[in-house]
Structures are given as structure tokens and as C-alpha cells.
Coordinates of C-alpha atoms in Angstrom, one line a residue:
X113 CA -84.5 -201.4 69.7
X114 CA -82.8 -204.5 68.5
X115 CA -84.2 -207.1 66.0
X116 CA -84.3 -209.8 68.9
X117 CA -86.5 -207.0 70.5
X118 CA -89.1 -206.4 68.0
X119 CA -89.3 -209.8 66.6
X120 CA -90.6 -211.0 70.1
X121 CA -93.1 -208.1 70.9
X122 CA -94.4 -209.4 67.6
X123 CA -94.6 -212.8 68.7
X124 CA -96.5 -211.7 71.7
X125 CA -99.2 -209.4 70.0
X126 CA -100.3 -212.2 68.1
X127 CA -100.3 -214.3 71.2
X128 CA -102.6 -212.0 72.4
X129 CA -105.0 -211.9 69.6
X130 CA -105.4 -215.5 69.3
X131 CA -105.3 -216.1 72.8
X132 CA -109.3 -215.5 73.6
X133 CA -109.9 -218.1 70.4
X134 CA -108.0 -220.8 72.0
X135 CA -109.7 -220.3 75.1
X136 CA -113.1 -220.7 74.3
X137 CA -113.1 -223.7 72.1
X138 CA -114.0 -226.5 74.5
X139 CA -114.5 -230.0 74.1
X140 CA -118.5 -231.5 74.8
X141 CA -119.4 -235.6 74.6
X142 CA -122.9 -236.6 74.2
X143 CA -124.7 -239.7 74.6
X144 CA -127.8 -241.2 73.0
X145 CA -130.1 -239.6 75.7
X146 CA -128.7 -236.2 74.4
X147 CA -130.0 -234.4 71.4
X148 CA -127.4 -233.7 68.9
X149 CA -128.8 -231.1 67.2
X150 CA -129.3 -228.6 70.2
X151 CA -125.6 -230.0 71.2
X152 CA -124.6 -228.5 68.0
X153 CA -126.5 -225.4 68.2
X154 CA -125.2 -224.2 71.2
X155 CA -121.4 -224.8 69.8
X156 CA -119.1 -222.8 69.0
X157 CA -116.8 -222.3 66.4
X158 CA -113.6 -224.6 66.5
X159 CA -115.3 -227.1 69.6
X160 CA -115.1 -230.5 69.2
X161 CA -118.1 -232.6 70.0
X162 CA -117.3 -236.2 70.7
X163 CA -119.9 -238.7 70.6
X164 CA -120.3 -241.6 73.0
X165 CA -121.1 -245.3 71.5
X166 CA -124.4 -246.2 70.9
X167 CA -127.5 -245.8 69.2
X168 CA -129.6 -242.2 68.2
X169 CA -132.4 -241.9 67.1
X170 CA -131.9 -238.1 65.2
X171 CA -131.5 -237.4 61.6
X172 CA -132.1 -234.2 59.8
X173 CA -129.2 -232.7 61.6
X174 CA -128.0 -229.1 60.8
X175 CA -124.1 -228.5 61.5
X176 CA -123.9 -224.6 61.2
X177 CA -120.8 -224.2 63.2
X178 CA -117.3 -224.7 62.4
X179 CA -116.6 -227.7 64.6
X180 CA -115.4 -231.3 64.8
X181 CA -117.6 -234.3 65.3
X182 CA -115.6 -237.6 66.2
X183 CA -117.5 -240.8 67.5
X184 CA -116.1 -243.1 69.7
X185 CA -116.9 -246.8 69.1
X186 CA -119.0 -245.9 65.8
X187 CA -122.0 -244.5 67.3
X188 CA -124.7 -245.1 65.1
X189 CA -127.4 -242.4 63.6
X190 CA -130.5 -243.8 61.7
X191 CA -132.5 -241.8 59.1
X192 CA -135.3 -244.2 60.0
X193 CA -135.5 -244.8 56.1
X194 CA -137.2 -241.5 55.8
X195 CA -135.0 -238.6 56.2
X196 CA -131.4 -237.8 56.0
X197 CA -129.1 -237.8 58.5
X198 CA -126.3 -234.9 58.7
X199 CA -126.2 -231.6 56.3
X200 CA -123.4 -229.9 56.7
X201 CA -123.9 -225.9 56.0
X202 CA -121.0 -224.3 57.5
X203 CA -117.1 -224.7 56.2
X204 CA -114.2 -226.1 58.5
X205 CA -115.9 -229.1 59.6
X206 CA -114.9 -232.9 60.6
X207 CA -117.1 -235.8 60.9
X208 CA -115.3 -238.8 62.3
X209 CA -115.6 -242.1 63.1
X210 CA -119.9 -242.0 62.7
X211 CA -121.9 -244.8 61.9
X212 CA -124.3 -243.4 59.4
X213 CA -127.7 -245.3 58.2
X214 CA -131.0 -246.2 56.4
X215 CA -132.2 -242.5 54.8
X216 CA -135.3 -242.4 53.2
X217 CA -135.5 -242.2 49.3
X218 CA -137.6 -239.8 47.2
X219 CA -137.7 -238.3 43.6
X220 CA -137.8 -234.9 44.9
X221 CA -134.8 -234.9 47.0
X222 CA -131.6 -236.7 47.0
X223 CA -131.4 -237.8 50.3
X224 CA -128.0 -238.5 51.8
X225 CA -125.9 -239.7 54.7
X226 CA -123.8 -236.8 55.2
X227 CA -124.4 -233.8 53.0
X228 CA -122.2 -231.1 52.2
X229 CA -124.0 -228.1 50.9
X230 CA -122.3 -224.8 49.4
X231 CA -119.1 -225.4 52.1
X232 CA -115.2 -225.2 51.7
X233 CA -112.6 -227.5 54.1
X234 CA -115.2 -230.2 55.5
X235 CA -113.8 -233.7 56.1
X236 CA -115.5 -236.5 55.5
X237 CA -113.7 -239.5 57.4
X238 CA -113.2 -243.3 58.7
X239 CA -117.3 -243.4 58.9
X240 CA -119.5 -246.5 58.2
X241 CA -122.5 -245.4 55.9
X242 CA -124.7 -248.2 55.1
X243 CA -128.3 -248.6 53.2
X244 CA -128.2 -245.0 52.1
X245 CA -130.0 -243.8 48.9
X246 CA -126.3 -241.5 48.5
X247 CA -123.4 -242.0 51.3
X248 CA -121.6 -238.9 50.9
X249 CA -123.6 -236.0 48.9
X250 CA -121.3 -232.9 48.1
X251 CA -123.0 -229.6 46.5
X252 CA -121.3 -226.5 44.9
X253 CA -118.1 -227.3 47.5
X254 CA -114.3 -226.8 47.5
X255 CA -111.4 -228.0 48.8
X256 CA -113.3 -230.6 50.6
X257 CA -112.3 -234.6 51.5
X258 CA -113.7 -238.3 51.8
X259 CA -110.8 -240.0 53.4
X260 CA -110.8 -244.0 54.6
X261 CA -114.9 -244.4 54.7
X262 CA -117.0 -248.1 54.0
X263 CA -120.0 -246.4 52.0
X264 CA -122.1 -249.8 51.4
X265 CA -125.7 -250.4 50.2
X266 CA -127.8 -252.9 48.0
X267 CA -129.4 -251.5 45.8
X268 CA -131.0 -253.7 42.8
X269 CA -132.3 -250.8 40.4
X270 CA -130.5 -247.7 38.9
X271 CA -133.6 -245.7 39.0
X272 CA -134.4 -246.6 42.6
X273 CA -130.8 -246.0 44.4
X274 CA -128.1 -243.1 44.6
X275 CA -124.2 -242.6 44.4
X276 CA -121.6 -244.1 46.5
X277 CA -120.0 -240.7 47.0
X278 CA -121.9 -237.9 44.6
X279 CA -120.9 -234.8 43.7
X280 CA -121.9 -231.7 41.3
X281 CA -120.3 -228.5 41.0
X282 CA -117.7 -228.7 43.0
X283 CA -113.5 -228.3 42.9
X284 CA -110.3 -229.2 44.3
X285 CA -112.0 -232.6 46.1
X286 CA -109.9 -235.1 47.6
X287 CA -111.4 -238.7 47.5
X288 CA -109.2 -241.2 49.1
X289 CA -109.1 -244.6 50.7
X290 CA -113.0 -245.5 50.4
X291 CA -114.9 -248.7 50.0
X292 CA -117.7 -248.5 48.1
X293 CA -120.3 -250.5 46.7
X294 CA -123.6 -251.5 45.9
X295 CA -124.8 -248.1 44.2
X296 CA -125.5 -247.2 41.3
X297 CA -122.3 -245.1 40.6
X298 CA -119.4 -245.9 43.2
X299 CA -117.8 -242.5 42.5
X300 CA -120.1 -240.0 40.5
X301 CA -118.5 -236.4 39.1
X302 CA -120.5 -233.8 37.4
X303 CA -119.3 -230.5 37.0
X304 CA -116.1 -230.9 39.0
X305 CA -112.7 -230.0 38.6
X306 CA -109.1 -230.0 39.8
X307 CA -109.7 -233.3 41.6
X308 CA -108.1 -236.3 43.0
X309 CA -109.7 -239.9 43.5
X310 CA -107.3 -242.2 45.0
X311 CA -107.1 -245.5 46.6
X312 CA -110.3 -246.6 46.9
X313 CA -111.9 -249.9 46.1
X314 CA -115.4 -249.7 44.2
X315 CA -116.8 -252.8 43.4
X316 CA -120.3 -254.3 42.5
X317 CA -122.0 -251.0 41.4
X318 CA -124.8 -251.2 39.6
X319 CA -123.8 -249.4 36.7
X320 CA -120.2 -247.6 37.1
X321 CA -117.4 -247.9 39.4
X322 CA -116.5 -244.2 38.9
X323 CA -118.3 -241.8 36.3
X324 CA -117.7 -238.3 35.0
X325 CA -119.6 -235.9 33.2
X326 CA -118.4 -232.8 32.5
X327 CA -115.6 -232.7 34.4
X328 CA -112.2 -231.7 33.4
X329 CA -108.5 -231.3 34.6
X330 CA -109.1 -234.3 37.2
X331 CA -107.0 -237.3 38.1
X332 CA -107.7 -240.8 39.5
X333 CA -105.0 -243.3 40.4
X334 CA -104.5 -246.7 42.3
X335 CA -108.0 -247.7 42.0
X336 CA -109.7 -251.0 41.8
X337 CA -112.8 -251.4 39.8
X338 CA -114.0 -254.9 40.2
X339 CA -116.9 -256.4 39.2
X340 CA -119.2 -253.5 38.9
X341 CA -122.2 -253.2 35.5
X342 CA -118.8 -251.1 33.9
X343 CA -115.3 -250.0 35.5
X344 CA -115.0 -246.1 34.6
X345 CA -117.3 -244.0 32.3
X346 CA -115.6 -241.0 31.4
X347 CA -117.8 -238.6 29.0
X348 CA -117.8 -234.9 28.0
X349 CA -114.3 -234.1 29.7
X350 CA -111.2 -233.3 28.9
X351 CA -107.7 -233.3 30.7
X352 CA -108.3 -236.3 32.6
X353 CA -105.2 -238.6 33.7
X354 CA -105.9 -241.9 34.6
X355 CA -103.2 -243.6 36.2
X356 CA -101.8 -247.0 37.8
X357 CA -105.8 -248.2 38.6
X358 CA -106.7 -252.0 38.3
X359 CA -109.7 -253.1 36.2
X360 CA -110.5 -256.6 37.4
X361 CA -113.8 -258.7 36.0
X362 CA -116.2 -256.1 34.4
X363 CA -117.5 -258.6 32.4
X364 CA -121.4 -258.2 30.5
X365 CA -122.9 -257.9 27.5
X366 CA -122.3 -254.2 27.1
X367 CA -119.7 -253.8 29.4
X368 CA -116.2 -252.6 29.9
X369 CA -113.2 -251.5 32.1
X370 CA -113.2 -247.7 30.7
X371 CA -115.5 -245.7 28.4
X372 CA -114.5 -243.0 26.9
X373 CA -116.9 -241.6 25.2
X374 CA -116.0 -237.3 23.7
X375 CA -113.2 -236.7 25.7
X376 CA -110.0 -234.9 24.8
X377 CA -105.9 -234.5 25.7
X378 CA -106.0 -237.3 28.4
X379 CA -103.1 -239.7 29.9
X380 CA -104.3 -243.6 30.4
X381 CA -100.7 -244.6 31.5
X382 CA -99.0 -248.0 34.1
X383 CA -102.6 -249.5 34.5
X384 CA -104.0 -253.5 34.4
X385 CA -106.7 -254.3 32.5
X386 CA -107.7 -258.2 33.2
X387 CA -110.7 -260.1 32.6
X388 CA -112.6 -257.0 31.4
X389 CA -115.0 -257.5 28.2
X390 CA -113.7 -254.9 26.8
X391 CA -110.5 -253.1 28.3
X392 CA -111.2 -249.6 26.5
X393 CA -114.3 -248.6 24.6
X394 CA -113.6 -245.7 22.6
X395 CA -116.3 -243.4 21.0
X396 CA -115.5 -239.9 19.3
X397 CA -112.0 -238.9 21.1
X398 CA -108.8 -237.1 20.6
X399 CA -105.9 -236.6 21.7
X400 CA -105.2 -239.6 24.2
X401 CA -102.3 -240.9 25.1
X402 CA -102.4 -244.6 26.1
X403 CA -98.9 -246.0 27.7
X404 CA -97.5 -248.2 29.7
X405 CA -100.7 -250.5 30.3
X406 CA -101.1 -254.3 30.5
X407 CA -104.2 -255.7 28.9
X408 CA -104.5 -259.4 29.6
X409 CA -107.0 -262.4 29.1
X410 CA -109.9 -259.4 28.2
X411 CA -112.5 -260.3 25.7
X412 CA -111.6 -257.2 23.4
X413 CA -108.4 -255.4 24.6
X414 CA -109.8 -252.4 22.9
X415 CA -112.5 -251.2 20.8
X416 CA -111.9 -247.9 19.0
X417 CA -114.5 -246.2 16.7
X418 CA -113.7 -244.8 13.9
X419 CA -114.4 -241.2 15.1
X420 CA -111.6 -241.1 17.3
X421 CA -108.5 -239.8 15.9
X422 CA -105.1 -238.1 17.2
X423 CA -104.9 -240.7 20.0
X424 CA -101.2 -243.0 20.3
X425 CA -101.0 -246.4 21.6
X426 CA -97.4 -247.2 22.4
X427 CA -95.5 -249.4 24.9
X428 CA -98.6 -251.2 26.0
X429 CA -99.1 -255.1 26.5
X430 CA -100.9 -257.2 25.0
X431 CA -101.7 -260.9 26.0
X432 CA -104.5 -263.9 26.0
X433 CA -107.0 -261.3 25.1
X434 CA -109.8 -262.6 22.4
X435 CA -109.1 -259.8 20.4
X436 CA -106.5 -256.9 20.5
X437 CA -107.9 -254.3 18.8
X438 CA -111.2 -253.5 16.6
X439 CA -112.6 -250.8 15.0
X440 CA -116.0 -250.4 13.0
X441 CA -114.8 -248.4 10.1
X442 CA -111.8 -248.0 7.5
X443 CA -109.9 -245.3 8.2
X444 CA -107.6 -244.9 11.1
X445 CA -106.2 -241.8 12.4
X446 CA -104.8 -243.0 15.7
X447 CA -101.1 -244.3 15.9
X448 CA -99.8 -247.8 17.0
X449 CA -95.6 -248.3 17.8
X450 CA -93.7 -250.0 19.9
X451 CA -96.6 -252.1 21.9
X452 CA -95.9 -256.4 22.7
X453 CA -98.7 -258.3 21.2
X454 CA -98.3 -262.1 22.1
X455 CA -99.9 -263.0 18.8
X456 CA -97.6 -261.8 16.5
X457 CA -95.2 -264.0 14.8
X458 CA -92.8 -262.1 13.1
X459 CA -89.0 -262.4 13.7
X460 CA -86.4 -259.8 14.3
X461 CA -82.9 -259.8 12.7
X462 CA -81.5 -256.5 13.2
X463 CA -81.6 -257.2 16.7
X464 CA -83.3 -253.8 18.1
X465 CA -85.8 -256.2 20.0
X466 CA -88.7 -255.4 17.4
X467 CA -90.1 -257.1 15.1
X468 CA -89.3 -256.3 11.3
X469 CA -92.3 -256.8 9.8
X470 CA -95.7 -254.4 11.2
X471 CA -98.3 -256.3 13.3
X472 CA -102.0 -255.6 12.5
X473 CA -103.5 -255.9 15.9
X474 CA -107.0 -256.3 14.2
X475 CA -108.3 -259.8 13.0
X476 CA -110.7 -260.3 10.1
X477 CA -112.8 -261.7 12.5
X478 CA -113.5 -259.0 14.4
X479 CA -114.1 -256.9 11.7
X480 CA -116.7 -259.1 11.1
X481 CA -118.2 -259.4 14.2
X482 CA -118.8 -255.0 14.4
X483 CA -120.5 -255.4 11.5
X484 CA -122.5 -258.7 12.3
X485 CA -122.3 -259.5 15.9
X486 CA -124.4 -262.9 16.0
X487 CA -121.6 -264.1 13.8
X488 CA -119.8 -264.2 17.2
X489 CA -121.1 -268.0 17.5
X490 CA -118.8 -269.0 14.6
X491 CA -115.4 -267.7 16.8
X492 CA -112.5 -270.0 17.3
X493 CA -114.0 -272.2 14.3
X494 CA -111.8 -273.8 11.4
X495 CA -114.1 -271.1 9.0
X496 CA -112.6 -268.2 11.2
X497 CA -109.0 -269.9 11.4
X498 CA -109.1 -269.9 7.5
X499 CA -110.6 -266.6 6.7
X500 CA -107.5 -265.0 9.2
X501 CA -104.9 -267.3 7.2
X502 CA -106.4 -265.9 3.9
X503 CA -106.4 -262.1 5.0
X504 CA -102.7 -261.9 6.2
X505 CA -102.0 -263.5 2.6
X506 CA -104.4 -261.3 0.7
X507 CA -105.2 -258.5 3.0
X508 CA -109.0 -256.8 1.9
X509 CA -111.1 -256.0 4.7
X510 CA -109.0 -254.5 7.8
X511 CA -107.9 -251.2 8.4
X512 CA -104.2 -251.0 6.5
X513 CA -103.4 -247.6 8.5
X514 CA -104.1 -250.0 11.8
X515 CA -100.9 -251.3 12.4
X516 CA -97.9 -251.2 14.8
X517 CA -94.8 -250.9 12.4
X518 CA -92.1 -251.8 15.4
X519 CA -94.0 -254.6 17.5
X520 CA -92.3 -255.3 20.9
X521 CA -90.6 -258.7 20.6
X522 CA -90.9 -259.1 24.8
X523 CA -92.9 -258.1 27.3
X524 CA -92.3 -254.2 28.9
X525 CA -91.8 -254.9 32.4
X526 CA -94.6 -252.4 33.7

């Protein structure tokens, strides 16, 4: 028996044992005078259920089968602002093209649009979910996406309102393409690893635009944070890379474009921090490496506290901000080389396109104002402009260590 021979006896045993599987998966469409959950029920594994336009009045539905679920004209499912709407229970499942709405809140349970409990391979995609307490709520699952949905509410209170997309305990998560706003959290991570969050928008939060706790070995890239109580909170992690997002207008008393707050052996690399009152907020980290960013017309480019250490700032830009850099102590362990600062005024005769004299990115001023912050109301007054004249002369008060020995003379173009 030839190879030819055996290769296509092969081909047609496994016809053969997947034939009865592709001919029992059938296609069903409901309407708003059918009930969804005895639809589902009666499903079986790998059937699609399409779902005709219009208006249902069913939440608390169970999907236990394997199966696809894709609406046609956004039909619309209403928790009736007292229950949810779809749980999810069983792995391999889509949810398409749903109009998801108004779930009930309470302190006992987090009540969500779509839930995703203890599952593996469930998509999550091109949905509206409005006026839910959380939009998309994934437990203990892996390997699971949230792909091209508008998760909106409007909530006014952290305490009384969810997360945009939540999720705890989970790996391998793919979150891509959303809109989100008007939650507390747009993105919230706890617990989850070996994940990607990409391309979404998240703006006007309440308090982040993304947060993570506990979660390590994750990345997040071409983002927009706009406008929300703070841009990113990351806190407890380590091995994060943060790359190419856009931190536009997080602007507060106590607010920022990125916290980072005990993390460890992270990338912050290619991304635009404008308008932000503070671009990074650093608090007790190591190990960062901070590259290739643009930090423009910010209030404070960054802050770092003196219990970071380990961390290199190099071939970043720095313009119009109110401040580059400050600190809150004396030592510095961190390194500065190679970065543009528009405010230094140094000179460059070798010719290697940096300057020859080091830039101290940090002005007495804002020494001052970490130590004393009501002395803010004095800024951009001819007591600051002579006290910074004074220190370059007879430096006394900032950081020595803090300084970029080879200041960029021109802008990286990033």
C-alpha cells in the first residue's frame, strides 16, 4: 500500500469521526416573543443562536452550552435595573453584536452585563452595554476576549458604581478595541497575568482609566487615557510593559497620567504624555526603564520619590512642562542620560549633539513646593526667578546625584 494510499484512508477516518459533529450543529433565530433562556437550554454544543432586532425583556440568563450568540440589528436585553443580564458558565462561547442594559446594583453581588464565570475561549464582542453597575465581568477565566465593544455608564460615585471591563484571577486575556467610560475603573486587573490591553479608548472614569493590582507579566499599548480622575494606576506588579499609549488631560489636584506605586523590572517606552498634572508619579519602584517618551506642556513631567531606585530615564523629551522632574528627598539612585530638556541652556562644542555641561532637571522651586506645597501660590514670581538664578550659582538644596550628564541638544524624533 502506497503512501498516497494510506495518507487518504486517513483523511477519510477522520472525516468520519467528525462528520456526526458537523451535522448536528444547526443554526436557531429568536425573536422578543421567544424566551432565550429555554432557546439556550435546548442547544447544543457548537449551534449558533441568532437573535432578531428588538426589545427582551429576560435577564438572568444562563449560557451552559458551547454556542454562539450574534444579534442582528443590536437587539436589546434589559436587566430592568435589578438583575443581570447574561452569565456565561460554559467555555467556547460568542456573544455578538447584543445590546446589553440597566442591571441592578447591590453590595452583595457584583452585578454585570455579561459575566464570564470559571470559563476558557469566550468572546466578548462588537456589543453596546450601557448603565451597567460592571459591563464586562470576567471570573477565574483564560484565554478569553473583549474585542470592539462601547461599555458606557454614568456613574457619579466610586462606591456606588462598577468597572468598565473587571477582572480577577484570570490569564492570557485579550482586551482590544473598546470604548469605555463613565465607571469607576475603565479597565480593572486583579490577579491577572499574561495579558494584553490594546487599542481601546477609556475616558472620563471616575477614578482610573486602567488599574492593576497584583498583576504581573502583562502589557498594554496604543491606548488613550483622556480625561479620567487618573490615567493608569499600576500597584503591586511587576513585569509590566507599557507601550506607545496616549495620556491626554488627567488634570486634578491629585491626579496623574501613570502611578506607579511598588512595582518592579517594567518598560514605559514611545508613549505621549500631554496636559497631565503629573506625567509619572513614582512611589517605592525598581528597576524601570523609561525611553523613548514625549512629556509635554504637563504640570510635573514626573514626580519620583525618593524610595525608588534602579530605575533609567534616557532618550525621553521634555518640553513646556511646569516642572521636569522632582523628588522629596536627597538621595538619588535612579539614572538620567541622554534625555532633551527644552530648558536647558548649555552649549555643545565637541559637536556630539549634547550638551557639555550636565542638566539638573530639578528646580529649587520644586523642591520647595514637596516640602511646602501652599508655597505653590508664589510660582512664576521674581522671588522664585531669583532663588533658581542663585541655586545654579551656588547649588544647596537639590539632589546633586539628579542630573543628566549628556542632555540632548534636539528633540528625538519619537
Amino acid at each position: 500500500m502506497g503512501r498516497v494510499e494510506v495518507a487518504r484512508r486517513w483523511i477519510a477516518c477522520i472525516v468520519f469521526i467528525l462528520l456526526p459533529g458537523l451535522t448536528y450543529a444547526k443554526s436557531v433565530r429568536v425573536t422578543p416573543a421567544t424566551s432565550m433562556q429555554e432557546t439556550l437550554d435546548r442547544a447544543a454544543d457548537g449551534d449558533t443562536v441568532y437573535v432578531s432586532s428588538g426589545s427582551y425583556n429576560q435577564n438572568n440568563i444562563i449560557v451552559r452550552k458551547s454556542i454562539a450568540i450574534i444579534g442582528d440589528g443590536y437587539p436589546v436585553f434589559d436587566g430592568g435595573k435589578k438583575n443581570e443580564v447574561f452569565i456565561v458558565v460554559a467555555n467556547n462561547v460568542l456573544i455578538k453584536g447584543l445590546q446589553v442594559q440597566n442591571t441592578g446594583r447591590s453590595s452583595m453581588t457584583d452585578m454585570a452585563g455579561i459575566k464570564l464565570q470559571n470559563v476558557s475561549h469566550v468572546t466578548v464582542s462588537s456589543c453596546r452595554i450601557y448603565n451597567t453597575t460592571y459591563g464586562v465581568y470576567l471570573q477565574n477565566s483564560t484565554h478569553c476576549q473583549v474585542v470592539g465593544n462601547t461599555i458606557k455608564a454614568s456613574s457619579k460615585q466610586e462606591l456606588q458604581s462598577g468597572n468598565g471591563v473587571h477582572a480577577w484571577k484570570s490569564s492570557n486575556l485579550l482586551i482590544s478595541h473598546n470604548v469605555l467610560t463613565g465607571h469607576r475603573d475603565g479597565i480593572y486587573f486583579e490577579f491577572v497575568t499574561q495579558s494584553l490591553i490594546t487599542n481601546n479608548r477609556s475616558f472620563g472614569n471616575i477614578r482610573y482609566g486602567l488599574h492593576f493590582m497584583f498583576s504581573h507579566n502583562d502589557v498594554y499599548s496604543y491606548n488613550t487615557f483622556e480625561n479620567n480622575g487618573a490615567g493608569v494606576a499600576v500597584m503591586y506588579t511587576k513585569g509590566v510593559t507599557m507601550y506607545k499609549n496616549t495620556f491626554y488631560l488627567n488634570w486634578g489636584d491629585a491626579s496623574y497620567a501613570i502611578l506607579l506605586k511598588d512595582i518592579s523590572d517594567s518598560r514605559i517606552e514611545y508613549n505621549k504624555f500631554t496636559k497631565n498634572t503629573v506625567g509619572i508619579f513614582m512611589e517605592g519602584s525598581s528597576r524601570i526603564h523609561v525611553a523613548y517618551n514625549t512629556f509635554s506642556d504637563n504640570g510635573w513631567a514626573m514626580r519620583i520619590q525618593a524610595s525608588c531606585d534602579g530605575n533609567t530615564f534616557e532618550k525621553n523629551n521634555f518640553f513646556g512642562n511646569s516642572f521636569d522632574v522632582a523628588t522629596n528627598g536627597t538621595m538619588m539612585l535612579n539614572t538620567f542620560r541622554g534625555n532633551y530638556w527644552d530648558k536647558y541652556g548649555g552649549y555643545d562644542l565637541d559637536k556630539d549633539g549634547n550638551g557639555d555641561i550636565p542638566y539638573y532637571p530639578v528646580s529649587v522651586y520644586s523642591v520647595i513646593t514637596e516640602r511646602i506645597p501652599t508655597a505653590m501660590i508664589l510660582y512664576r514670581s521674581f522671588l522664585t526667578n531669583i532663588m533658581d538664578e542663585v541655586e545654579k550659582v551656588m547649588p544647596s538644596i537639590i539632589p546633586d546625584q539628579l542630573r543628566d550628564d549628556a542632555p540632548r541638544l534636539k528633540r528625538w524624533k519619537l
